[in-house]
Coordinates of C-alpha atoms in Angstrom, one line a residue:
X1 CA 23.1 -28.6 46.7
X2 CA 26.8 -27.6 45.4
X3 CA 26.6 -24.8 41.6
X4 CA 27.9 -26.6 39.6
X5 CA 31.7 -25.9 38.7
X6 CA 32.4 -23.8 35.6
X7 CA 34.4 -24.6 33.0
X8 CA 37.3 -23.2 32.5
X9 CA 39.1 -22.7 29.5
X10 CA 41.7 -25.3 30.0
X11 CA 38.4 -27.4 31.1
X12 CA 37.1 -27.2 27.5
X13 CA 40.7 -27.4 25.4
X14 CA 40.8 -31.1 27.9
X15 CA 37.9 -31.6 26.2
X16 CA 38.7 -30.8 23.0
X17 CA 41.9 -33.1 23.1
X18 CA 40.3 -35.8 24.6
X19 CA 37.4 -36.0 21.5
X20 CA 40.4 -36.1 18.8
X21 CA 42.6 -38.4 21.0
X22 CA 39.7 -40.8 21.0
X23 CA 39.0 -40.2 17.8
X24 CA 42.3 -40.7 16.2
X25 CA 43.2 -43.6 18.5
X26 CA 40.2 -45.7 17.9
X27 CA 39.6 -44.5 14.2
X28 CA 43.1 -43.3 12.6
X29 CA 44.6 -42.4 10.4
X30 CA 42.1 -39.5 9.8
X31 CA 42.6 -36.4 8.2
X32 CA 41.9 -32.6 9.9
X33 CA 39.2 -31.9 7.9
X34 CA 37.9 -35.6 9.0
X35 CA 38.7 -34.2 12.4
X36 CA 36.5 -32.2 12.0
X37 CA 33.8 -33.5 10.8
X38 CA 33.2 -36.3 12.3
X39 CA 33.8 -34.5 15.5
X40 CA 32.0 -30.7 15.3
X41 CA 35.1 -28.9 16.1
X42 CA 35.6 -26.1 14.4
X43 CA 38.7 -26.6 11.8
X44 CA 40.6 -23.6 13.4
X45 CA 40.5 -26.0 16.5
X46 CA 41.0 -29.0 15.2
X47 CA 44.2 -27.3 14.1
X48 CA 45.1 -26.0 17.1
X49 CA 44.5 -29.0 19.0
X50 CA 46.9 -31.3 16.5
X51 CA 49.4 -29.1 16.4
X52 CA 50.1 -29.1 20.3
X53 CA 49.4 -33.3 19.8
X54 CA 52.4 -33.4 16.9
X55 CA 54.3 -30.7 19.7
X56 CA 53.9 -33.0 22.3
X57 CA 54.7 -36.2 20.1
X58 CA 51.6 -37.8 20.6
X59 CA 50.0 -37.6 17.0
X60 CA 52.6 -38.2 13.8
X61 CA 51.9 -38.0 10.4
X62 CA 51.0 -41.0 8.7
X63 CA 51.1 -40.4 4.8
X64 CA 48.8 -38.8 2.3
X65 CA 44.8 -39.7 1.1
X66 CA 43.9 -37.6 -2.0
X67 CA 41.2 -34.8 -1.5
X68 CA 38.6 -33.9 -3.6
X69 CA 40.4 -31.1 -6.0
X70 CA 42.4 -30.1 -3.8
X71 CA 45.6 -30.8 -3.0
X72 CA 46.2 -34.3 -0.6
X73 CA 44.5 -34.1 2.9
X74 CA 48.1 -35.9 5.6
X75 CA 46.8 -38.8 7.6
X76 CA 47.1 -38.5 11.5
X77 CA 47.5 -41.2 13.8
X78 CA 48.2 -41.7 17.2
X79 CA 52.4 -42.5 17.7
X80 CA 52.4 -46.2 19.1
X81 CA 56.4 -45.0 20.6
X82 CA 55.2 -41.9 22.7
X83 CA 55.1 -43.7 26.0
X84 CA 55.1 -47.0 27.0
X85 CA 52.1 -48.6 30.1
X86 CA 52.0 -51.8 32.3
X87 CA 49.4 -53.5 32.5
X88 CA 48.7 -55.9 36.2
X89 CA 46.9 -58.7 36.7
X90 CA 47.0 -60.2 39.9
X91 CA 45.6 -63.2 39.7
X92 CA 44.4 -66.2 42.7
X93 CA 47.6 -68.3 41.1
X94 CA 50.2 -65.6 39.9
X95 CA 50.6 -62.0 39.6
X96 CA 51.1 -61.3 35.3
X97 CA 52.9 -58.2 34.3
X98 CA 53.4 -56.9 31.2
X99 CA 54.7 -53.9 29.1
X100 CA 52.9 -52.4 26.1
X101 CA 54.0 -49.9 24.0
X102 CA 50.8 -47.3 23.5
X103 CA 49.2 -49.6 20.2
X104 CA 49.1 -52.2 23.4
X105 CA 51.8 -54.5 21.4
X106 CA 53.2 -56.4 24.4
X107 CA 56.4 -55.5 24.5
X108 CA 58.2 -57.9 28.0
X109 CA 56.0 -60.3 30.4
X110 CA 56.8 -61.7 33.7
X111 CA 55.1 -64.3 35.3
X112 CA 55.2 -65.1 39.2
X113 CA 53.7 -67.9 40.8
X114 CA 51.4 -67.1 43.8
X115 CA 51.4 -69.7 46.1
X116 CA 48.9 -69.4 49.0
X117 CA 45.9 -67.8 46.2
X118 CA 47.2 -64.3 46.8
X119 CA 45.8 -64.4 50.4
X120 CA 49.4 -62.4 52.0
X121 CA 49.3 -58.7 50.1
X122 CA 52.7 -58.2 51.2
X123 CA 53.4 -60.9 48.7
X124 CA 51.3 -59.6 46.4
X125 CA 52.7 -56.6 46.3
X126 CA 56.4 -57.7 46.6
X127 CA 55.8 -59.7 42.9
X128 CA 54.1 -56.6 41.4
X129 CA 57.1 -54.4 42.3
X130 CA 59.6 -57.6 40.8
X131 CA 57.1 -57.8 38.0
X132 CA 57.8 -53.8 36.5
X133 CA 61.1 -53.9 37.5
X134 CA 61.7 -57.5 35.2
X135 CA 59.5 -56.1 32.4
X136 CA 61.4 -52.8 32.4
X137 CA 64.6 -53.9 32.6
X138 CA 63.6 -57.0 29.9
X139 CA 62.3 -54.4 27.3
X140 CA 64.3 -52.7 28.0
X141 CA 62.3 -49.3 28.3
X142 CA 63.5 -46.0 30.1
X143 CA 61.0 -46.0 33.6
X144 CA 60.3 -41.9 32.3
X145 CA 58.3 -43.4 29.6
X146 CA 55.9 -45.5 31.4
X147 CA 52.4 -43.5 31.5
X148 CA 50.7 -45.2 33.9
X149 CA 51.3 -48.7 35.6
X150 CA 47.3 -50.5 35.9
X151 CA 46.5 -53.1 37.9
X152 CA 43.4 -55.3 38.0
X153 CA 42.8 -57.3 40.9
X154 CA 39.8 -59.7 42.2
X155 CA 38.1 -57.8 45.0
X156 CA 35.5 -55.0 45.3
X157 CA 37.9 -51.4 45.4
X158 CA 36.9 -48.8 47.0
X159 CA 38.6 -45.1 46.3
X160 CA 39.1 -43.5 49.8
X161 CA 41.5 -41.6 48.0
X162 CA 43.7 -44.7 47.6
X163 CA 42.5 -48.0 46.3
X164 CA 41.5 -49.8 49.2
X165 CA 40.8 -53.6 48.5
X166 CA 38.2 -55.6 49.7
X167 CA 38.9 -59.5 48.9
X168 CA 36.5 -61.3 50.7
X169 CA 37.6 -65.0 49.5
X170 CA 41.5 -64.0 50.4
X171 CA 40.8 -62.8 53.3
X172 CA 41.3 -59.3 52.3
X173 CA 39.5 -56.6 54.2
X174 CA 40.5 -53.2 53.5
X175 CA 43.9 -53.7 51.9
X176 CA 45.7 -50.3 51.5
X177 CA 46.6 -51.8 47.9
X178 CA 47.2 -48.3 45.8
X179 CA 49.5 -46.6 49.2
X180 CA 51.4 -50.5 49.5
X181 CA 52.0 -50.2 46.3
X182 CA 54.0 -46.6 45.8
X183 CA 56.5 -47.6 49.0
X184 CA 58.0 -49.5 46.0
X185 CA 57.4 -47.0 43.1
X186 CA 56.6 -43.6 42.0
X187 CA 55.0 -44.8 38.6
X188 CA 51.5 -43.4 38.2
X189 CA 49.4 -46.0 39.7
X190 CA 45.7 -46.8 38.0
X191 CA 43.6 -49.8 40.3
X192 CA 40.6 -51.8 39.6
X193 CA 38.9 -54.8 39.9
X194 CA 40.0 -57.2 37.0
X195 CA 36.3 -57.8 35.5
X196 CA 36.0 -54.3 34.9
X197 CA 39.7 -54.2 33.7
X198 CA 38.6 -56.6 31.6
X199 CA 35.6 -55.7 30.3
X200 CA 36.7 -52.2 29.0
X201 CA 39.4 -54.2 27.3
X202 CA 37.0 -56.4 25.5
X203 CA 35.0 -53.3 25.1
X204 CA 37.6 -51.4 23.1
X205 CA 39.5 -54.3 20.8
X206 CA 37.2 -57.3 21.1
X207 CA 34.0 -58.9 21.1
X208 CA 32.4 -56.0 22.3
X209 CA 33.4 -53.4 19.9
X210 CA 30.8 -51.5 18.6
X211 CA 28.7 -51.9 20.8
X212 CA 27.4 -50.1 24.3
X213 CA 26.1 -52.2 26.3
X214 CA 27.4 -56.0 27.3
X215 CA 28.1 -57.8 30.3
X216 CA 31.9 -59.5 30.1
X217 CA 31.7 -62.7 32.5
X218 CA 35.7 -63.3 33.9
X219 CA 35.8 -67.2 34.8
X220 CA 38.4 -68.1 36.2
X221 CA 39.2 -69.8 39.5
X222 CA 37.0 -67.6 41.0
X223 CA 34.1 -65.7 38.9
X224 CA 33.1 -62.1 38.3
X225 CA 31.8 -59.4 35.7
X226 CA 31.5 -56.4 34.1
X227 CA 28.6 -55.2 33.5
X228 CA 29.2 -52.6 30.8
X229 CA 26.5 -49.8 30.2
X230 CA 26.8 -47.0 27.5
X231 CA 30.7 -48.0 26.8
X232 CA 31.2 -47.6 30.8
X233 CA 31.3 -50.2 33.5
X234 CA 28.7 -50.5 36.1
X235 CA 30.2 -49.7 39.2
X236 CA 27.3 -49.3 42.0
X237 CA 27.2 -47.0 45.0
X238 CA 30.2 -48.7 47.0
X239 CA 31.6 -49.6 43.7
X240 CA 31.0 -53.5 44.1
X241 CA 29.0 -53.8 42.0
X242 CA 30.2 -57.0 39.6
X243 CA 30.5 -59.7 42.3
X244 CA 28.4 -61.7 39.4
X245 CA 30.0 -65.4 40.9
X246 CA 28.6 -64.2 44.4
X247 CA 24.8 -64.3 43.2
X248 CA 22.8 -67.2 44.8
X249 CA 23.0 -70.5 42.2
X250 CA 21.0 -72.8 44.7
X251 CA 18.9 -71.8 47.9
X252 CA 21.6 -73.5 51.1
X253 CA 23.8 -74.6 47.9
X254 CA 27.4 -75.5 48.1
X255 CA 29.5 -74.0 50.6
X256 CA 31.6 -70.9 48.8
X257 CA 35.1 -70.0 49.4
X258 CA 33.5 -66.5 51.0
X259 CA 31.5 -67.7 53.7
X260 CA 27.9 -68.1 52.1
X261 CA 26.7 -71.0 50.5
X262 CA 25.2 -71.7 47.2
X263 CA 26.8 -68.8 45.2
X264 CA 27.4 -69.0 41.5
X265 CA 31.1 -69.3 41.9
X266 CA 31.1 -72.6 44.2
X267 CA 29.5 -74.2 41.5
X268 CA 30.9 -72.5 38.1
X269 CA 34.8 -71.5 39.6
X270 CA 37.4 -73.4 38.5
X271 CA 38.3 -74.1 41.8
X272 CA 35.2 -75.4 43.1
X273 CA 34.7 -77.4 40.4
X274 CA 37.9 -78.9 40.1
X275 CA 37.7 -79.4 43.7
X276 CA 34.3 -81.9 43.1
X277 CA 36.3 -83.4 40.3
X278 CA 39.1 -85.2 42.7
X279 CA 36.4 -86.1 44.9
X280 CA 34.5 -88.1 41.9
X281 CA 37.4 -89.1 40.9
X282 CA 39.8 -86.9 39.0
X283 CA 43.7 -86.0 39.3
X284 CA 44.9 -84.9 41.9
X285 CA 47.6 -82.5 39.8
X286 CA 48.1 -79.2 41.1
X287 CA 47.9 -77.4 37.0
X288 CA 44.3 -76.3 37.0
X289 CA 44.6 -75.3 33.6
X290 CA 45.6 -79.1 32.4
X291 CA 43.0 -80.4 35.7
X292 CA 40.1 -78.7 33.5
X293 CA 41.0 -79.4 30.3
X294 CA 41.3 -83.1 31.4
X295 CA 37.8 -82.9 32.9
X296 CA 36.1 -81.2 29.5
X297 CA 37.7 -84.0 27.6
X298 CA 37.3 -86.9 30.4
X299 CA 34.2 -89.9 29.2
X300 CA 33.7 -91.2 32.3
X301 CA 29.8 -91.1 33.4
X302 CA 30.9 -89.0 36.3
X303 CA 32.9 -86.3 34.8
X304 CA 29.7 -86.3 31.9
X305 CA 27.4 -85.2 35.2
X306 CA 29.9 -82.2 36.0
X307 CA 30.0 -81.0 32.8
X308 CA 26.3 -80.9 32.6
X309 CA 26.0 -79.2 36.0
X310 CA 28.6 -76.5 35.0
X311 CA 26.6 -76.1 32.1
X312 CA 23.2 -75.4 33.4
X313 CA 24.4 -73.3 36.3
X314 CA 26.7 -71.2 34.1
X315 CA 23.9 -70.5 31.5
X316 CA 21.2 -69.8 34.6
X317 CA 23.6 -67.6 35.8
X318 CA 24.1 -66.1 32.0
X319 CA 20.6 -66.1 32.1
X320 CA 20.2 -63.8 35.1
X321 CA 22.1 -61.2 33.3
X322 CA 20.2 -60.7 30.7
X323 CA 17.1 -60.7 32.5
X324 CA 19.0 -57.8 34.8
X325 CA 20.6 -55.7 32.1
X326 CA 18.9 -56.8 28.9
X327 CA 22.9 -56.6 27.1
X328 CA 23.9 -56.6 23.4
X329 CA 26.0 -59.5 24.1
X330 CA 27.2 -61.4 27.0
X331 CA 31.5 -62.3 26.2
X332 CA 32.3 -65.3 28.4
X333 CA 36.5 -64.8 29.8
X334 CA 39.2 -65.4 31.9
X335 CA 41.3 -69.3 30.6
X336 CA 38.1 -71.0 32.4
X337 CA 36.1 -69.8 31.3
X338 CA 37.3 -70.3 28.1
X339 CA 38.2 -73.7 28.1
X340 CA 34.6 -74.0 29.3
X341 CA 32.9 -71.5 26.5
X342 CA 34.7 -73.4 23.7
X343 CA 33.9 -77.4 24.3
X344 CA 30.6 -76.6 25.4
X345 CA 29.4 -72.9 24.6
X346 CA 26.3 -75.0 22.9
X347 CA 25.5 -76.4 25.8
X348 CA 25.9 -73.0 27.8
X349 CA 24.1 -71.0 25.4
X350 CA 20.9 -73.8 25.6
X351 CA 20.9 -73.8 29.4
X352 CA 21.1 -69.4 29.2
X353 CA 17.9 -69.8 26.7
X354 CA 15.5 -72.4 28.8
X355 CA 16.3 -70.3 32.0
X356 CA 15.9 -66.3 30.6
X357 CA 13.1 -64.7 29.1
X358 CA 12.9 -65.1 25.8
X359 CA 12.4 -61.5 24.6
X360 CA 15.8 -59.6 25.9
X361 CA 17.1 -63.4 25.3
X362 CA 16.7 -63.2 21.9
X363 CA 17.3 -60.0 21.4
X364 CA 21.5 -60.5 23.1
X365 CA 24.3 -62.9 22.0
X366 CA 26.4 -65.3 24.1
X367 CA 30.2 -64.9 22.3
X368 CA 33.8 -65.7 24.0
X369 CA 36.0 -63.0 25.0
X370 CA 38.4 -62.7 21.4
X371 CA 41.5 -61.1 23.6
X372 CA 43.1 -64.3 25.3
X373 CA 42.9 -66.1 28.6
X374 CA 45.1 -63.6 29.7
X375 CA 43.8 -60.3 28.8
X376 CA 43.2 -59.2 32.3
X377 CA 46.3 -57.8 31.9
X378 CA 45.8 -56.0 28.8
X379 CA 43.3 -54.4 30.8
X380 CA 44.3 -53.5 33.5
X381 CA 47.2 -51.4 30.4
X382 CA 44.2 -49.4 29.4
X383 CA 43.5 -48.4 33.0
X384 CA 46.7 -45.6 31.5
X385 CA 45.9 -45.3 28.4
X386 CA 42.1 -44.0 29.1
X387 CA 43.6 -41.5 31.4
X388 CA 45.9 -40.2 28.5
X389 CA 42.9 -40.5 26.1
X390 CA 40.4 -38.7 28.6
X391 CA 42.6 -35.1 27.6
X392 CA 45.6 -35.3 30.0
X393 CA 48.6 -32.8 29.3
X394 CA 51.0 -35.0 27.4
X395 CA 53.3 -32.9 28.7
X396 CA 52.9 -34.0 31.8
X397 CA 51.4 -37.5 31.2
X398 CA 54.6 -39.2 32.3
X399 CA 55.1 -39.0 36.4
X400 CA 57.7 -36.0 36.9
X401 CA 61.4 -37.1 38.1
X402 CA 61.2 -40.6 36.2
X403 CA 64.2 -41.5 35.0
X404 CA 66.3 -44.0 36.8
X405 CA 64.7 -43.1 40.3
X406 CA 61.2 -44.4 39.1
X407 CA 61.0 -47.8 40.8
X408 CA 62.2 -47.6 44.0
X409 CA 62.9 -50.2 46.6
X410 CA 61.9 -54.2 45.1

């Protein structure tokens, strides 16, 4: 058994920096006295670390507050203008790239359609790099100010050490996505599963805020989930946890794009739902969002039967999550999940209640994502943000040698 690594003074300073940064980012503005009281750090440690952060431009003064009998207390906050974050949502219909400030205010956005469901990995990489260039030029933003680029992508993400993607429904078998992106940019890259990225954003800023254990379900053309345990995504031994869409909803059931049968995705994923709708006489248009909205409003008997099937399978799938993990909340997100939930959340909840064990179901709630249908890009932007808040040296948080060379071939 290897000996545990000794903590150095640098480790201690990084840990202190992370504690203070996170407290200021999520709960600020706060005074130095507040920080010492709420973190348990000594006033001297707080003063030293805050001084470093102010000197780096990552923390700024934000006015003052009255104190009991003494001088007014100076309030501190993280500086939204310190740098920029990029979030990338690699979907099945398009690649979305968004540029944010440190406060996650959207500054620029690029949408690049995919015509093949994202099967061509090199086309996806070109879209990411093109979108990256577009948002930097459109803001405009100095590439040297970019703290990092987060990329949310469907599938199992293997870190070996660069991110390799296994995306069975699109034919990706070990696509070295991170290495391919590094051929076109020198900006720091953070690649993760799209549902896990959405889960982190919802826990930080959305329906999961203030909770520690939740499941965030991403329902779009495909289906996935982020199981958030003690505030962090559970990944499993091989980073494959969260493939909720490929749990079995019906043994020997409908064929799924993954090659199996009866998967939940084959019953509630938008691609499969709309295929069945067209087979039942629905319109043959190519706009998935319009088609799904049409199905949800269609008064025909065939459409009503299909809606009941969606509600029952989605509810039963949520019941599985409740029985397995006992979360405080199940949060439904993704463009299709929000459309379905907005129309028939009561029926989905009723189905979940019928299939779940009474005790764990009584202790959970089922809600909709609060960050909107395109929240995966914001979630991806939290990946480099988390790296910064984990105490990375602010002076070195920006990629060395940025400037105009920060983006190479695109």
